[in-house]
Short mmCIF file of C-alpha atoms in Angstrom, two decimals:
data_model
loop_
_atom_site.label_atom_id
_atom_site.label_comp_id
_atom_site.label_asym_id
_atom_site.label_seq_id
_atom_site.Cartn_x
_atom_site.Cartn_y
_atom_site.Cartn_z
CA UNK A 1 19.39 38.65 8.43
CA UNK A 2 19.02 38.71 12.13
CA UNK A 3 16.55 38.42 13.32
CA UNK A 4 14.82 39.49 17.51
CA UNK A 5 14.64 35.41 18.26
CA UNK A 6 18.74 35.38 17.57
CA UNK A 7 19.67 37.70 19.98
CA UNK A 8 20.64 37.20 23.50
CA UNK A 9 18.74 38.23 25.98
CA UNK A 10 20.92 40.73 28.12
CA UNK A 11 18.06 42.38 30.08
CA UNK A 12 16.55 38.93 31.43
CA UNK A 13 20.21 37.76 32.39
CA UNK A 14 21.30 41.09 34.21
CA UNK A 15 17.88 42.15 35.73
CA UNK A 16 19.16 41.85 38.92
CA UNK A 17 22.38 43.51 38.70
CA UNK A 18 19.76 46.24 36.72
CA UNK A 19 18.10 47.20 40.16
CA UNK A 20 21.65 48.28 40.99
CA UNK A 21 22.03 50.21 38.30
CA UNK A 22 19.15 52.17 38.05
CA UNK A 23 19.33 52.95 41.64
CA UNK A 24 23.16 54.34 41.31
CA UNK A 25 21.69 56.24 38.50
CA UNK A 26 19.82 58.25 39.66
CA UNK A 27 18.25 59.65 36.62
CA UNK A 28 16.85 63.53 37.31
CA UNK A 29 13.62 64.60 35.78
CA UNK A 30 15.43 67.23 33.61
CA UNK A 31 18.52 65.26 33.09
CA UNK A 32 19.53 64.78 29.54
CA UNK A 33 21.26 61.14 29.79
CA UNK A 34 23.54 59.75 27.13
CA UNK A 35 23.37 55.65 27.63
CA UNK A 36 26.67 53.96 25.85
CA UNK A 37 26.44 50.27 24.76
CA UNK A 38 22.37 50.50 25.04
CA UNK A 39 21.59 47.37 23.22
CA UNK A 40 17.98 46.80 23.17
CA UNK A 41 17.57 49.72 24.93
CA UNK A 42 16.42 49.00 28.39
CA UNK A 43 18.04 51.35 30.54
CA UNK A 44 17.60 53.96 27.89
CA UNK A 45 13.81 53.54 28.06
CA UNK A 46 14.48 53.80 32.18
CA UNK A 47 16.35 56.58 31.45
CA UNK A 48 13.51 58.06 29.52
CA UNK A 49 11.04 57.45 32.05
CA UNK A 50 12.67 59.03 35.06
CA UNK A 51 14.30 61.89 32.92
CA UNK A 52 10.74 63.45 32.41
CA UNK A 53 11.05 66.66 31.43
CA UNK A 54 14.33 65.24 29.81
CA UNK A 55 15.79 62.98 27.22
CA UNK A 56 17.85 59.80 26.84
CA UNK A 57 20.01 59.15 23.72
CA UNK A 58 21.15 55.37 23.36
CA UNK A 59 24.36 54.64 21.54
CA UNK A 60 24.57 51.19 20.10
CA UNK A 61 27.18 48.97 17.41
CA UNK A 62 24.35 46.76 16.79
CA UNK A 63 21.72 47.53 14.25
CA UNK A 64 19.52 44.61 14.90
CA UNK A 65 19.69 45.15 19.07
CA UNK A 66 19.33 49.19 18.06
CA UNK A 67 16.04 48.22 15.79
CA UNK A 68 14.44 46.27 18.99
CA UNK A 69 15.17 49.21 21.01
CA UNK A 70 13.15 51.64 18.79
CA UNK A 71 10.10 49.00 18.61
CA UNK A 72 10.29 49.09 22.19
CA UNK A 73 10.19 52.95 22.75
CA UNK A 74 7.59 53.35 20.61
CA UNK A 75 5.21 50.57 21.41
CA UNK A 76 6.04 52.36 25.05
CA UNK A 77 4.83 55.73 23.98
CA UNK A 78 8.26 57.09 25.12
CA UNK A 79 8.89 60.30 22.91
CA UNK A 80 12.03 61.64 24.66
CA UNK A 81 14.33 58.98 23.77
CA UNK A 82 16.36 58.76 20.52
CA UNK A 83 18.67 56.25 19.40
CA UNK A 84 22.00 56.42 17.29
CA UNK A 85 24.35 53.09 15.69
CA UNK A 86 27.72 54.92 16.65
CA UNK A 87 30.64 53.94 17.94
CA UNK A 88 31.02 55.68 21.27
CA UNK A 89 34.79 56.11 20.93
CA UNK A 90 35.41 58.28 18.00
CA UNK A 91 31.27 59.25 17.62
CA UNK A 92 31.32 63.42 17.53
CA UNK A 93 28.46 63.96 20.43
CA UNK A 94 27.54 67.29 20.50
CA UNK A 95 29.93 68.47 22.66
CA UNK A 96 29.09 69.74 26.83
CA UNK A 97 25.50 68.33 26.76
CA UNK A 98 24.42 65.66 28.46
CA UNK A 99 23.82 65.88 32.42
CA UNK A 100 24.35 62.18 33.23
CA UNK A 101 26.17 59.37 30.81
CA UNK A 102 25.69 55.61 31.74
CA UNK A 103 26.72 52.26 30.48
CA UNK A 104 25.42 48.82 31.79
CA UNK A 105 28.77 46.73 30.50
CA UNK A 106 28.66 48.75 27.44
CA UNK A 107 32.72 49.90 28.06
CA UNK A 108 34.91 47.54 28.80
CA UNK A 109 35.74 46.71 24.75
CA UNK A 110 37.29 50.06 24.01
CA UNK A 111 40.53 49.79 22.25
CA UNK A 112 41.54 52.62 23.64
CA UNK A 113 40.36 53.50 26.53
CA UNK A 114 41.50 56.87 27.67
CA UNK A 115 40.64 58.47 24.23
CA UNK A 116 36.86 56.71 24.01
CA UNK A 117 36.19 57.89 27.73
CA UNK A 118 37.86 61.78 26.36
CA UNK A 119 35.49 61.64 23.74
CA UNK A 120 32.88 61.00 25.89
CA UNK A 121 33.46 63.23 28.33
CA UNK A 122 33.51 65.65 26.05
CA UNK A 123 29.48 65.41 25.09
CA UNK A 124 29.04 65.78 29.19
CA UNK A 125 28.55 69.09 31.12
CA UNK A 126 31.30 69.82 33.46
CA UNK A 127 30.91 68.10 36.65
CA UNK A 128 28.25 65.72 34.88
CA UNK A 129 28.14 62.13 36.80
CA UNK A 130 29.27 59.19 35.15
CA UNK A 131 27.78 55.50 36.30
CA UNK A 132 29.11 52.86 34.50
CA UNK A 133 28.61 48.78 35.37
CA UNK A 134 31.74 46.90 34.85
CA UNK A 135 32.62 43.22 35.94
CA UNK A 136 35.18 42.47 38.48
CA UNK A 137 37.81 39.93 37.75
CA UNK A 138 37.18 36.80 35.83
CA UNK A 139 37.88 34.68 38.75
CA UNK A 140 34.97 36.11 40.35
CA UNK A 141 32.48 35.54 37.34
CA UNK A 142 31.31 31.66 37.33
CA UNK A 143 29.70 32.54 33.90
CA UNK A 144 33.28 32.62 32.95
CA UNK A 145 35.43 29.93 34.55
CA UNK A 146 32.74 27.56 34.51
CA UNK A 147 30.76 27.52 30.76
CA UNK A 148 32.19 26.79 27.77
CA UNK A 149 33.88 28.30 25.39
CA UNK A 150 33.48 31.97 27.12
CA UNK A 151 35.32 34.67 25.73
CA UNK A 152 38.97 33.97 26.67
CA UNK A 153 39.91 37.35 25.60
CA UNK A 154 40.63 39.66 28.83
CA UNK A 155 38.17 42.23 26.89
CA UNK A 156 35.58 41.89 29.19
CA UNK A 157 37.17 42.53 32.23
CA UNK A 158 39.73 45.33 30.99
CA UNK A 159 37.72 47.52 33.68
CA UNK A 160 38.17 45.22 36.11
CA UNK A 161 40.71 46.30 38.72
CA UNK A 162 39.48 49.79 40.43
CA UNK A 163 43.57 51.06 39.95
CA UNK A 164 44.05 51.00 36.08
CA UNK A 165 39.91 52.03 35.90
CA UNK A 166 40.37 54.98 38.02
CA UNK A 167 43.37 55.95 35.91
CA UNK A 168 41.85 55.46 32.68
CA UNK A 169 39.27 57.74 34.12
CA UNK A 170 41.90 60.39 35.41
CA UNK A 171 43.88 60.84 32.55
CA UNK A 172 39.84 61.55 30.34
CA UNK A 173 39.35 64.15 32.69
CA UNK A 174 36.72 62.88 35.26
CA UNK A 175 37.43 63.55 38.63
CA UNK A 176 35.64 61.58 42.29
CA UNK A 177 35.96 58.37 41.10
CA UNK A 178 34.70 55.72 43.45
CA UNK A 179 33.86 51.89 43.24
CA UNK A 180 31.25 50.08 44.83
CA UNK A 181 30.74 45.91 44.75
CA UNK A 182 27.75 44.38 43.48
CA UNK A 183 27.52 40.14 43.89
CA UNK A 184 24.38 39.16 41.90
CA UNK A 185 24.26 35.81 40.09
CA UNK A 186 23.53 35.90 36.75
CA UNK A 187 20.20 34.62 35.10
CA UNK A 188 20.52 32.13 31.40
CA UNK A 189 17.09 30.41 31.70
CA UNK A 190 13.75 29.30 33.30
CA UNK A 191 15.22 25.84 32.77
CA UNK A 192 18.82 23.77 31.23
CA UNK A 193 17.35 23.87 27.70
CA UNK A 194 16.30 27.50 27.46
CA UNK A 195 19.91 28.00 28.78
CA UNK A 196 21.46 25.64 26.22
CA UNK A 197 19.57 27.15 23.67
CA UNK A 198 20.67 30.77 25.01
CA UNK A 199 24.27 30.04 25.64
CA UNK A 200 24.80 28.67 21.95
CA UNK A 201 23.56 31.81 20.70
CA UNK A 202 25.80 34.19 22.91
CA UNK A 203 28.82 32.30 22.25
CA UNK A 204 28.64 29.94 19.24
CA UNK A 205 29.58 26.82 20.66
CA UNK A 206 30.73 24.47 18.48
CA UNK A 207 27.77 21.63 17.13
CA UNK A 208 30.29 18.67 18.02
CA UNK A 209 28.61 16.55 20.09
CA UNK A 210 31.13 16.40 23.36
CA UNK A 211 31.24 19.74 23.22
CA UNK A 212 27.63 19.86 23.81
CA UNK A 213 27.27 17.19 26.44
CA UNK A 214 29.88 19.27 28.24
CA UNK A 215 27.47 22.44 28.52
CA UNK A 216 24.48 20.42 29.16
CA UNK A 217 26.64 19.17 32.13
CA UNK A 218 27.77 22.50 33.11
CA UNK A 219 24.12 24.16 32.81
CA UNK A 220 22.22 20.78 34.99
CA UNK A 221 24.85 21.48 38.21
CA UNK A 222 23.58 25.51 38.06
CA UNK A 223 19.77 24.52 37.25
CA UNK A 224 17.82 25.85 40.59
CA UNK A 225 14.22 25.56 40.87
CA UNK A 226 13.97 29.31 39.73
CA UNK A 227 16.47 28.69 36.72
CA UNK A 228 19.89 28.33 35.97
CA UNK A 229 21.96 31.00 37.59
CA UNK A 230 26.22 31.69 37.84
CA UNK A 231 27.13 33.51 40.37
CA UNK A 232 28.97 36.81 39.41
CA UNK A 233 30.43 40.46 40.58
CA UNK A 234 30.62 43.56 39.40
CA UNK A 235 31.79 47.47 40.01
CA UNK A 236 29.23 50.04 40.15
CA UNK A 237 32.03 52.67 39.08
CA UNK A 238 30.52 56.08 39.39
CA UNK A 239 32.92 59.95 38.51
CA UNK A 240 32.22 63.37 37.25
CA UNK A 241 33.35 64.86 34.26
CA UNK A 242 35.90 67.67 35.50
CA UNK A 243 35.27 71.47 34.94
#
């Protein structure tokens, strides 16, 4: 059973690329905002907050992340936010309602990408905006090159290069695509053991001993005095879903 102690925490290691986010957002206070890849729900319950007279509905794999996110809601008093476990690329959303859809790095595992962002776009009004967060290359992403037994998989960055993305985004029927860099380090701690401790639970890193002594090395040469930080990059790709 998993437990809210086992899971990463995505919201303190992206709250600065969050400010981004929200602002591109832009959440209306009538918009009804679909949030894919919501995890513990953060920018749902932003979504919530700003959509006053509104809704947000958070799409999630995870039922443990999914379970925090409806603890959170509630103990927030939110009551125009809903959650559903769905997966976002086959997942029949009612179809030509939702004024805004976002994802905070909640697209870039789709194994197909042109028919999960069709599906999508079909749950969005026409000429509803899209604001997605992707990263940039994985040359740019320290977090990537420089720790440990990172995903090696190019998964992560398959939105990565604003030529295929804008493409991808083409051929689902969204229209104004545009691309817009963000360069915010990324946050794994207050100090090299929180991050030890966090990085083993993101990525499983194996319990032999060099292995170990490796991250602690990695983690001590990016321990600041206001945490351990890698720098990173992302694309604040924003479109509209085509009439």
């Amino acid at each position: 059973m998993t437990t809210m102690s086992d899971l990463f925490d995505y919201d303190a290691e992206l709250r600065l690329y969050n400010e981004h986010f929200r602002a591109a957002a832009r959440v209306g206070s009538g918009d009804r905002v679909l949030d894919i890849g919501c995890g513990t729900g953060q920018t749902t319950r932003e979504a919530a907050r700003a959509a006053v007279d509104g809704s947000a509905t958070g799409v999630d794999l995870s039922a443990p992340m999914l379970a925090q996110a409806r603890r959170l809601s509630h103990d927030e008093g939110l009551r125009n936010v809903s959650y559903q476990q769905a997966d976002a690329q086959v997942h029949r959303f009612p179809p030509a309602t939702f004024d805004l859809c976002v994802s905070r790095f909640g697209t870039m595992f789709f194994a197909d990408p042109v028919a999960a962002f069709t599906n999508i776009g079909q749950a969005l009004r026409p000429s509803a905006r899209l604001v997605l967060l992707v990263w940039q290359g994985r040359d740019r992403n320290e977090w990537a090159t420089e720790i440990p037994w990172t995903p090696t998989s190019a998964s992560a960055f398959s939105l990565a290069d604003p030529t295929g993305t804008e493409g991808i985004l083409t051929a689902a029927g969204f229209t104004e695509v545009s691309f817009t860099d963000v360069h915010e380090p990324v946050y794994y701690g207050p100090d090299s053991a929180a991050a030890f401790d966090a990085v083993r639970r993101l990525w499983k890193v194996p319990a032999a001993e060099p292995a170990l002594t490796r991250l602690r090395t990695v983690l001590d040469a990016h321990r600041t005095d206001d945490g351990v930080w890698f720098d990173s990059r992302a694309w604040i790709v924003t479109a509209r879903r085509g009439r």
